[in-house]
Short mmCIF file of C-alpha atoms and ligand atoms in Angstrom, two decimals:
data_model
loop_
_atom_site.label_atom_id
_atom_site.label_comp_id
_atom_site.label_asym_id
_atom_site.label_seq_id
_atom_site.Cartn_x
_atom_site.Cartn_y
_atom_site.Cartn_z
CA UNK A 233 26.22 -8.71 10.78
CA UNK A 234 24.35 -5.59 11.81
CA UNK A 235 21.91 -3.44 9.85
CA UNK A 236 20.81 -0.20 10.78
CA UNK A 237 17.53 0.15 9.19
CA UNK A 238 16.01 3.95 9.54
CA UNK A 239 12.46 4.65 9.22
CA UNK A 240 11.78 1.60 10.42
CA UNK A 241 8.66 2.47 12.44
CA UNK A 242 7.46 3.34 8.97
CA UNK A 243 5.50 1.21 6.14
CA UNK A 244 8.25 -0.20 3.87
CA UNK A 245 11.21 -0.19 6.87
CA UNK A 246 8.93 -2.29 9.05
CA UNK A 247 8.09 -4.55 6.71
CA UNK A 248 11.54 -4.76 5.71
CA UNK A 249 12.98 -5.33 9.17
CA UNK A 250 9.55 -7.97 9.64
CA UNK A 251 11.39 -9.47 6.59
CA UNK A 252 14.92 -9.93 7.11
CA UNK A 253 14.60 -11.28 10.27
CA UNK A 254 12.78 -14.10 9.52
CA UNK A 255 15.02 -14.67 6.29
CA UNK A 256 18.29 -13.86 8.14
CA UNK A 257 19.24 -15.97 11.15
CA UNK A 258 22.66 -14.17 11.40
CA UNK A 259 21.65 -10.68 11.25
CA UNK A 260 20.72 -8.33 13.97
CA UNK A 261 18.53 -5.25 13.21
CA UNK A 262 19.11 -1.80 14.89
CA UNK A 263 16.09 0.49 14.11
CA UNK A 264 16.48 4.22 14.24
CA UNK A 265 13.90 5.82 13.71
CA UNK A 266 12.41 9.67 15.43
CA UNK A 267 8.56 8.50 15.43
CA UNK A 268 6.93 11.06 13.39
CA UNK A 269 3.34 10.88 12.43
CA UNK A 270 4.22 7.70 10.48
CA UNK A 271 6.21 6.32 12.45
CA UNK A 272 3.82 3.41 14.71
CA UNK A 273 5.55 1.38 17.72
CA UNK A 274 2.76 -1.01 16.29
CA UNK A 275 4.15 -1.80 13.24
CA UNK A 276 7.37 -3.14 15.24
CA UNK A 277 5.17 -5.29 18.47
CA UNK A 278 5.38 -8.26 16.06
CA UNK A 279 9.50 -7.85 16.54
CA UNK A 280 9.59 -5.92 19.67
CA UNK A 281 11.29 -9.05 21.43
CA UNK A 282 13.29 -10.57 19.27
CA UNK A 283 16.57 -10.26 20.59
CA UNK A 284 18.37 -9.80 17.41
CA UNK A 285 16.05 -6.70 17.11
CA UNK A 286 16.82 -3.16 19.31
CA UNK A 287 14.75 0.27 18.54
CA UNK A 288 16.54 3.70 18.85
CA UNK A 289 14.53 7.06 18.74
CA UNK A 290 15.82 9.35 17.02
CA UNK A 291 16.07 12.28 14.29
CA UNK A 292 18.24 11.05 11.60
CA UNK A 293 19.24 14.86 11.04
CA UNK A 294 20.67 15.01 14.70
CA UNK A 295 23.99 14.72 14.38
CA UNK A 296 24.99 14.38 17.73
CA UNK A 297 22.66 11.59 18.46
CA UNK A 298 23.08 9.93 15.21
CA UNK A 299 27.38 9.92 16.00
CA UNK A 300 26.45 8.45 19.50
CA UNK A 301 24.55 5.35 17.94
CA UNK A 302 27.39 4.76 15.40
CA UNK A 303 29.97 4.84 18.60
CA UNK A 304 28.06 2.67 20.65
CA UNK A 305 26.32 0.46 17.78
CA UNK A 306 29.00 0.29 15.00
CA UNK A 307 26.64 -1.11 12.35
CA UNK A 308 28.25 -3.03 9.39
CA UNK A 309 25.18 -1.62 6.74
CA UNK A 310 23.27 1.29 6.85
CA UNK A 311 19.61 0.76 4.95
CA UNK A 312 17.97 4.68 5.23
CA UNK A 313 14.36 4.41 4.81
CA UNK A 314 14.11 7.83 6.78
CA UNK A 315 12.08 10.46 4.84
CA UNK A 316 9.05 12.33 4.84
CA UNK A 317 7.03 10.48 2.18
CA UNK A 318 3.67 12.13 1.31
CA UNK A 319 3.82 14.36 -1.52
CA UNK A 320 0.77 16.02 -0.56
CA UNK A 321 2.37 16.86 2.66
CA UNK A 322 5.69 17.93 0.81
CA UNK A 323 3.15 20.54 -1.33
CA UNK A 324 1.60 21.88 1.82
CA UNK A 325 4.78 22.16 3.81
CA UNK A 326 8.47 21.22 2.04
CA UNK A 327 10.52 22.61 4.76
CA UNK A 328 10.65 19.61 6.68
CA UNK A 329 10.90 17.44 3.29
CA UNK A 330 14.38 19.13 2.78
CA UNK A 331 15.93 18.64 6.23
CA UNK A 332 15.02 15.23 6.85
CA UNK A 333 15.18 13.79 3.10
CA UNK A 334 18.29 15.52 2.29
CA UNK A 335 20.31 16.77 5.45
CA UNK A 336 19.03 13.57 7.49
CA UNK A 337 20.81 11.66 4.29
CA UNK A 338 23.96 13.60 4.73
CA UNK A 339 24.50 13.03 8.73
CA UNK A 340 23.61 9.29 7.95
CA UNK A 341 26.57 9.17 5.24
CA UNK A 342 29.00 11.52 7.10
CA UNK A 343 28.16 9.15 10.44
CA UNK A 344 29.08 6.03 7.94
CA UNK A 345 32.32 7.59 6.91
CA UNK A 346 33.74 8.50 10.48
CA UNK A 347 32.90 5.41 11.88
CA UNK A 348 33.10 3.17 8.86
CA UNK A 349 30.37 0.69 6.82
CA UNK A 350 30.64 -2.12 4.43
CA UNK A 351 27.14 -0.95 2.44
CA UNK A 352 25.37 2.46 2.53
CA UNK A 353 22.08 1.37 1.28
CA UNK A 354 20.01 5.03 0.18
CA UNK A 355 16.13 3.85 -0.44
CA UNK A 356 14.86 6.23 -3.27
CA UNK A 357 12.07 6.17 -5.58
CA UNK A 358 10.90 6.31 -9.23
CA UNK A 359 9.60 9.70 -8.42
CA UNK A 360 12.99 11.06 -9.04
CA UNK A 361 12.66 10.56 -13.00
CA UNK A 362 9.25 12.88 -13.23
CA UNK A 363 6.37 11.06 -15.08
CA UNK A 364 5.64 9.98 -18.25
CA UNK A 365 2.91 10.40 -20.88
CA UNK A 366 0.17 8.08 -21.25
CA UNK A 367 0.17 8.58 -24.84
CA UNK A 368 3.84 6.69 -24.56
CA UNK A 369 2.88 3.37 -23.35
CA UNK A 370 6.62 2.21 -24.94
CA UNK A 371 8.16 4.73 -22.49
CA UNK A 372 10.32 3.09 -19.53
CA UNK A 373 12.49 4.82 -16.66
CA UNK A 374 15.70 2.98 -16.83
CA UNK A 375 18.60 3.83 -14.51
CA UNK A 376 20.05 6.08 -17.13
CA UNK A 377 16.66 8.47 -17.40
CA UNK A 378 17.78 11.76 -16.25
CA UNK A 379 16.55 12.83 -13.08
CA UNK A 380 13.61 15.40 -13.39
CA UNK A 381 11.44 16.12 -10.31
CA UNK A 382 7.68 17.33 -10.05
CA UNK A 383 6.80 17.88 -6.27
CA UNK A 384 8.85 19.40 -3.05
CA UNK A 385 8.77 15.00 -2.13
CA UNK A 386 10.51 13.91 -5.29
CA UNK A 387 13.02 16.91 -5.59
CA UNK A 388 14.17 16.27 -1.96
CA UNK A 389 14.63 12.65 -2.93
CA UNK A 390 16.68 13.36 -6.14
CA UNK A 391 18.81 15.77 -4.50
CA UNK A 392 19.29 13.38 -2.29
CA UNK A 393 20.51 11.00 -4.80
CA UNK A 394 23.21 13.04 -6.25
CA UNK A 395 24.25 13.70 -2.66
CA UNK A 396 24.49 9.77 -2.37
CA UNK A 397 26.76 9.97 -5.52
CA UNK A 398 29.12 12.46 -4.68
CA UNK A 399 29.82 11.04 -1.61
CA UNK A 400 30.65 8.01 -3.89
CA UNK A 401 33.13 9.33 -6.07
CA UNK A 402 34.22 11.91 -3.50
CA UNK A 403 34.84 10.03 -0.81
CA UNK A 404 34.61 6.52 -1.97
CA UNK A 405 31.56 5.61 -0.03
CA UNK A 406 30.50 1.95 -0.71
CA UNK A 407 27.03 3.14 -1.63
CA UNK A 408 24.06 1.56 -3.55
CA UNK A 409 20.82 3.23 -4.46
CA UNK A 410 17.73 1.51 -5.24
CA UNK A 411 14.61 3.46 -7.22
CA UNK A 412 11.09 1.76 -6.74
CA UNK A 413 7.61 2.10 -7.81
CA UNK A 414 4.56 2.51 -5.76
CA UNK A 415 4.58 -0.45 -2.83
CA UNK A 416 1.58 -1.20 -1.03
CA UNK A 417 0.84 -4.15 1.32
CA UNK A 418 0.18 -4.34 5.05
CA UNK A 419 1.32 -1.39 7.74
CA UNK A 420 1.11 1.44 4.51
CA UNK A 421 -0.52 4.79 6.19
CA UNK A 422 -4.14 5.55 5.51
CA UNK A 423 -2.94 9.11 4.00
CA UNK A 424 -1.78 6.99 1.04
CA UNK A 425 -3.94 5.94 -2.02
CA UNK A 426 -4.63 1.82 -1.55
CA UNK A 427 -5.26 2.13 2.62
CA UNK A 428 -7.04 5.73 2.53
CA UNK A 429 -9.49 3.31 -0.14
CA UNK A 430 -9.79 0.37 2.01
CA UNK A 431 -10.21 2.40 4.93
CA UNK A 432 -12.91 4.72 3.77
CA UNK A 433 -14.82 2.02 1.86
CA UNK A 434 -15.02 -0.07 4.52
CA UNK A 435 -16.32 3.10 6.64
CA UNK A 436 -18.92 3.63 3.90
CA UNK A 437 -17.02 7.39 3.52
CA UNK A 438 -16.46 8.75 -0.08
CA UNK A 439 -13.65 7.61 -1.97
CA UNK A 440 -11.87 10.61 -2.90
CA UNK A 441 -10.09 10.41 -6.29
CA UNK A 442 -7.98 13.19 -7.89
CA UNK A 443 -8.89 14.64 -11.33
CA UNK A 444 -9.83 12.54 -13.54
CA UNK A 445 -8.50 9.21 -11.96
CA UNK A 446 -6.26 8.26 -15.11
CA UNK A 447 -2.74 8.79 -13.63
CA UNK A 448 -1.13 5.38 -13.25
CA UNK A 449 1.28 4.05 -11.07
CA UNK A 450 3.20 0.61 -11.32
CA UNK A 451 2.41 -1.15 -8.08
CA UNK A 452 4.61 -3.30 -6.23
CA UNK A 453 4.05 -5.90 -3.17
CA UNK A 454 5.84 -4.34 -0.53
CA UNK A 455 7.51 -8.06 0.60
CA UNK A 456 9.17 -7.89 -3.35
CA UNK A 457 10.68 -4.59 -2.54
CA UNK A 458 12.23 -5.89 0.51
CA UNK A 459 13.30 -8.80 -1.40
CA UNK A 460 15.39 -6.42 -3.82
CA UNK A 461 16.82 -4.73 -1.23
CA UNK A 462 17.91 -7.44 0.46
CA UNK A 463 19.59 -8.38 -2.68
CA UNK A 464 21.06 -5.12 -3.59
CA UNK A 465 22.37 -4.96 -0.30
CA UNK A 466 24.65 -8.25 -0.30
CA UNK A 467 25.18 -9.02 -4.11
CA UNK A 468 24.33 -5.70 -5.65
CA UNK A 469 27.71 -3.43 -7.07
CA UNK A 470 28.48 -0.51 -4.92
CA UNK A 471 28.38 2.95 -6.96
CA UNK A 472 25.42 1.48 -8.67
CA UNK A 473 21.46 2.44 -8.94
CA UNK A 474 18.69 -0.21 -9.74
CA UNK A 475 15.21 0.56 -10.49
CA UNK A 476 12.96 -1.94 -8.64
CA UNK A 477 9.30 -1.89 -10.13
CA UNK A 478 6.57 -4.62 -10.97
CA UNK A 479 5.75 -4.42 -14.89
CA UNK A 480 2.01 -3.59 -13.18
CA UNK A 481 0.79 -0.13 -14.16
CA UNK A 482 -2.60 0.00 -13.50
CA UNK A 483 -4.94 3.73 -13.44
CA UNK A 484 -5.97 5.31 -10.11
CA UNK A 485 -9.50 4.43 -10.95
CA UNK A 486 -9.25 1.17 -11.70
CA UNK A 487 -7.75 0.24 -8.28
CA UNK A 488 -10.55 2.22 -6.39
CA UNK A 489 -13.01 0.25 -8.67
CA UNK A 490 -11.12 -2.57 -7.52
CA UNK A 491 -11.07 -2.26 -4.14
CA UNK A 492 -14.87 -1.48 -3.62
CA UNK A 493 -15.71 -5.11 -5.80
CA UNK A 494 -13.17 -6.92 -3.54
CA UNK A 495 -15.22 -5.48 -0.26
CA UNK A 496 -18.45 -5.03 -1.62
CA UNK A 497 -19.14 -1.40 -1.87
CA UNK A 498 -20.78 0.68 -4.36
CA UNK A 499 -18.78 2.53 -6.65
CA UNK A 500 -21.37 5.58 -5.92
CA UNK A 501 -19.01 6.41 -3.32
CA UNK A 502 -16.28 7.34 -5.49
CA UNK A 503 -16.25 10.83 -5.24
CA UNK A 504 -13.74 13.11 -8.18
CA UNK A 505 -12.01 15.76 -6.52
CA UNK A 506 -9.49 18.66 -6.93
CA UNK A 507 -6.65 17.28 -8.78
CA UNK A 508 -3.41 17.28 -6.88
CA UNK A 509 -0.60 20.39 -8.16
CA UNK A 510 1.39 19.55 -10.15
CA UNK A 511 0.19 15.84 -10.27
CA UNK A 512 2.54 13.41 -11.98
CA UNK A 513 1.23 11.48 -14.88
CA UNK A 514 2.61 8.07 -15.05
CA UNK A 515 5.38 5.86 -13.44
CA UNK A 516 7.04 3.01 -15.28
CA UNK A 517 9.96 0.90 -14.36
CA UNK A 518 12.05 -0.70 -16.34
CA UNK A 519 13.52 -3.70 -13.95
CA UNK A 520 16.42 -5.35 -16.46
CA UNK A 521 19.21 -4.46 -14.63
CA UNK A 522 18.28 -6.05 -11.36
CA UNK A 523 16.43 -9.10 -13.25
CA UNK A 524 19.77 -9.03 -15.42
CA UNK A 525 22.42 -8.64 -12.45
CA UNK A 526 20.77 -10.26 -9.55
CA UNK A 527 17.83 -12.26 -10.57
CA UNK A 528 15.26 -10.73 -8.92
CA UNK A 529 11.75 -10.46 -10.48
CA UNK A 530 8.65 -10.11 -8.67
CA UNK A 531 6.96 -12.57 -7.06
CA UNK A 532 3.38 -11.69 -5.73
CA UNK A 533 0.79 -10.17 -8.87
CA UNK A 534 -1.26 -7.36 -8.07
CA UNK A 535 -4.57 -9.57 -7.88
CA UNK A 536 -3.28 -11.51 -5.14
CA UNK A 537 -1.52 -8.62 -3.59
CA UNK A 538 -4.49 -6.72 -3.35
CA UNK A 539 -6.54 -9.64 -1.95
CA UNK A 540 -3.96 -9.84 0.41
CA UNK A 541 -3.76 -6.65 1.94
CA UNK A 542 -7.57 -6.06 2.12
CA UNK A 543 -7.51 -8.98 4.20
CA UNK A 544 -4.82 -7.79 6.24
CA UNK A 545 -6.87 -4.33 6.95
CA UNK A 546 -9.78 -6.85 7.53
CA UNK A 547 -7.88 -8.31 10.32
CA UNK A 548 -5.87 -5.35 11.38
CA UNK A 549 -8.41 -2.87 12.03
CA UNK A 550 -7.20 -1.57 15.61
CA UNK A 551 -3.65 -0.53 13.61
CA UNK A 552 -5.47 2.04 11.27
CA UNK A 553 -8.38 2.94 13.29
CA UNK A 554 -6.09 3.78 16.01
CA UNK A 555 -4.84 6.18 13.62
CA UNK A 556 -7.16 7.61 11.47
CA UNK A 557 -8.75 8.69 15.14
CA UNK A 558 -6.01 10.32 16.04
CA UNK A 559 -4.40 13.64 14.92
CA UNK A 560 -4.89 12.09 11.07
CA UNK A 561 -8.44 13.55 11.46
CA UNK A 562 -7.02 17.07 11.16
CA UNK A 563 -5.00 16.00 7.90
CA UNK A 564 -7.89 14.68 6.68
CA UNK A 565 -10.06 17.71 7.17
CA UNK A 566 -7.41 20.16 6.32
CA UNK A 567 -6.66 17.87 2.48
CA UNK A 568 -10.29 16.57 1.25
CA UNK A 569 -13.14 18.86 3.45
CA UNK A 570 -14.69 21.01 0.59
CA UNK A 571 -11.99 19.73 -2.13
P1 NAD B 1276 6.58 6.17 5.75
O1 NAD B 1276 6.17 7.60 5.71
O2 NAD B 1276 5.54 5.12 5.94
O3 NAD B 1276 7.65 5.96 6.91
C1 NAD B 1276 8.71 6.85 7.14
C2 NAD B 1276 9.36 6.49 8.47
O4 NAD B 1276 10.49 7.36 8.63
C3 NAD B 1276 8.45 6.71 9.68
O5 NAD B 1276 8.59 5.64 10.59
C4 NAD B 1276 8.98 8.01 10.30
O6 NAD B 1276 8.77 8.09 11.70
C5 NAD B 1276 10.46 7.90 9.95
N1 NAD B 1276 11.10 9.23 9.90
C6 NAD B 1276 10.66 10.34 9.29
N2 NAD B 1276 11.51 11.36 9.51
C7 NAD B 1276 12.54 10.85 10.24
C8 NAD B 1276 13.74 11.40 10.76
N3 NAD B 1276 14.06 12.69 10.57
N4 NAD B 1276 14.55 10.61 11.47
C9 NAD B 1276 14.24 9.31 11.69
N5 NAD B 1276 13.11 8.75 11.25
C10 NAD B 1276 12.28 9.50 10.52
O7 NAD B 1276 7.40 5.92 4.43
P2 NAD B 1276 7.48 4.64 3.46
O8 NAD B 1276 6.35 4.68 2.51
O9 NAD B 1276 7.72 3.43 4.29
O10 NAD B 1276 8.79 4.99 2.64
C11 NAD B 1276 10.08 4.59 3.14
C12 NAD B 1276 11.14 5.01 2.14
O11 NAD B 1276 10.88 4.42 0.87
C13 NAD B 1276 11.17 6.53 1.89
O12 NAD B 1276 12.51 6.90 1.78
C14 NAD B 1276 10.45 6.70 0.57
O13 NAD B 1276 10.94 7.82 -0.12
C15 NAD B 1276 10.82 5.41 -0.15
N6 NAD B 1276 9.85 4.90 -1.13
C16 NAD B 1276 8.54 4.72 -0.80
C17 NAD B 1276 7.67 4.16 -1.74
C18 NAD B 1276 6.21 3.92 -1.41
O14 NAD B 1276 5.46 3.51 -2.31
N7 NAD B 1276 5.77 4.11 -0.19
C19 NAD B 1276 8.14 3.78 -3.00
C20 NAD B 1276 9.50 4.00 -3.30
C21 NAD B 1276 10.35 4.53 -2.35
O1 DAU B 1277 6.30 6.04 -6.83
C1 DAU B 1277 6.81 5.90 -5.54
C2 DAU B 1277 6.14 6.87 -4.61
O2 DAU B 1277 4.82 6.38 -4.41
C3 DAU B 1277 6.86 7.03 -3.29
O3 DAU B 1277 8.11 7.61 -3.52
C4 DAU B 1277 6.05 7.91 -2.33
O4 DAU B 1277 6.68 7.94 -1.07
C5 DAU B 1277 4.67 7.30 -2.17
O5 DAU B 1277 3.87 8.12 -1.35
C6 DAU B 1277 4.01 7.13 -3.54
O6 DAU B 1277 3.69 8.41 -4.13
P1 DAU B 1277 2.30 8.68 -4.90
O7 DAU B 1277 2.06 10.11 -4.92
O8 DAU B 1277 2.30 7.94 -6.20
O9 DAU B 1277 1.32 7.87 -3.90
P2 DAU B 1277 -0.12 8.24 -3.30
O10 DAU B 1277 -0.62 7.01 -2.61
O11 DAU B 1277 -0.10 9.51 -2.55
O12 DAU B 1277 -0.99 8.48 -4.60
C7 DAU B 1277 -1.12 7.47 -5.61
C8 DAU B 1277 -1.97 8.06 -6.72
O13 DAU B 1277 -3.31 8.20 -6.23
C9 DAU B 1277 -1.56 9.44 -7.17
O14 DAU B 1277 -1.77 9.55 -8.57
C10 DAU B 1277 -2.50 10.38 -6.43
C11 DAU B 1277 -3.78 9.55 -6.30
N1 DAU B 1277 -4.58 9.80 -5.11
C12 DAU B 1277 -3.99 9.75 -3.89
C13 DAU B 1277 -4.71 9.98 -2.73
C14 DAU B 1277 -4.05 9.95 -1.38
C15 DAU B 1277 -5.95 10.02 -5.22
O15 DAU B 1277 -6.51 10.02 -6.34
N2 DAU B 1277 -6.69 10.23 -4.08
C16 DAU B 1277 -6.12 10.24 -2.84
O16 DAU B 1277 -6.84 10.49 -1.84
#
């Protein structure tokens, strides 16, 4: 069995490939992936010479290349991980949002249909369904919420989505989608909440939070995301979507205040700052339908998950210093200087 896992290089693809190779003895991994400024060779040293594991660079939204790998490669499933993630980034630039998140998607699907695929795996996210109130703690996204996106991110995603569906009922594409909440664990990017935290606190640098701090996200252990997946995958019913979340909303604030007790730091250094446009309330997941279908549930809580991944930025500190010296400092400067 081969998987073609894109994005790989990334945070949730490399931890995803890092997990199915040690669960899987029978699987071999192709990564594609074309290296952007998330993208990290590092991420992919632990796996680099395994030889069920091979890396191909390249732009999932180059459909010559992409065509060649199917030729030579002829994966069995496709898992696409590819996308531009950041919503920040998506507000200052969306162009590049829309070609990989939803033309990258296309060449990926119209690559699976000329060559053939058991499973067309499309990663999405919970950002698809908008937010929430906080006044509506009752309120759940279920698989059946309408889709109804905020930023340039979650719009590419969702149009994505219905591309993933039409290619379903069009053209009878085995396809499954999966919809998750926030992840965070080891190998996420600094430019994201949790790291950007951990990686400022522990440079004594102020912790910059938007607005008011009370937006909440549901947080999920990045390992019980690839665990779903992996389950989706091989049990789950093609045509289908499953929401994939954790049951663990928590406030922006409370995991900064978090994260400075865990290390030690002052909360002084929590500094409020222009809220983000747009900026999407709250995310909630309802998980039945996976629990329901394919018994999944997850496994790590956020108070070990946390502990955790500090540790692992502890112990890991050449992997983000070696990138929030690099051309990160310019993002940085150009996002939070005078904010
Ligand atoms: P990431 O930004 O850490 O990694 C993205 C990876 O995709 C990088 O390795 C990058 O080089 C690669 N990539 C980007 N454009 C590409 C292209 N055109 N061709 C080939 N490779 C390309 O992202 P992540 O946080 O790991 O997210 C992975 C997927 O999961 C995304 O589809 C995202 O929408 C989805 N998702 C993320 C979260 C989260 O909390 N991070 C939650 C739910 C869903
Ligand atoms: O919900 C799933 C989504 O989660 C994924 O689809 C996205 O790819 C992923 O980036 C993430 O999106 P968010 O916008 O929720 O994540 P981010 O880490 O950027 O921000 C989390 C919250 O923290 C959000 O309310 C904004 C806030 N925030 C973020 C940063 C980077 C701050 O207050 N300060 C910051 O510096």
């Amino acid at each position: 069995m081969k998987i073609l896992v894109t994005g790989g290089a990334g945070f949730i693809g490399g931890n995803f490939i890092h997990y199915m190779l040690k669960e899987h003895d029978d699987h071999d991994i192709l990564c594609v992936d074309k290296l952007t400024y998330a993208g990290n060779m590092e991420t992919l040293a632990p796996v680099m010479d395994d030889p069920r594991f091979k890396f191909i660079k390249a732009d999932i939204a180059d459909r010559d290349s992409i065509f060649k790998i199917f030729e030579s490669e002829k994966p069995h499933i496709v898992v696409n991980f590819a996308a531009e993630s950041h919503v920040d980034r998506s507000i200052e630039d969306p162009g590049i949002f829309l070609k990989t998140n939803i033309l990258g998607t296309q060449v990926m699907m119209d690559a699976c249909r000329q060559y053939g695929i058991m499973r067309y795996h499309q990663v999405s996210t919970d950002e698809v369904y908008g937010d929430l109130p906080l006044d509506r703690p009752d309120l759940f996204f279920t698989e059946n919420t309408p889709i109804h996106a905020s930023s340039p991110y979650s719009a590419s995603k969702a149009s994505a989505d219905l591309l993933v569906q039409a290619y379903y009922r069009t053209f009878d594409l085995p396809v499954t989608i999966s919809r998750c909440s926030n992840n965070y664990g080891p190998y996420h990017f600094p430019e994201k909440l949790i790291p950007l935290m951990i990686a400022n606190a522990l440079n004594d640098k102020p912790l910059p939070v938007y607005g008011k701090g009370e937006n909440v996200r549901d947080w999920l252990y990045v390992e019980d995301h690839c665990r779903a997946i992996d389950l989706i995958i091989h049990k789950g019913r093609v045509g289908e979507v499953y929401n994939i979340g954790g049951h663990n909303e928590m406030a922006n604030i409370d995991i900064v205040k978090m994260i400075c007790k865990e290390l030690g730091k002052p909360e002084s250094l929590i500094t409020y700052v222009t809220d983000r446009k747009g900026h999407d309330m709250r995310y909630a997941i309802d998980p039945t339908k996976i629990h329901n279908e394919l018994g999944w549930l997850p496994e790590t809580k956020f108070a070990d998950g946390i502990k955790k991944t500090i540790q692992w930025y502890l112990d890991n500190r050449a992997w983000w210093e070696n990138i929030i010296n690099g051309e990160y400092q310019y993002y940085y400067k150009r996002m939070y200087e005078g904010r």
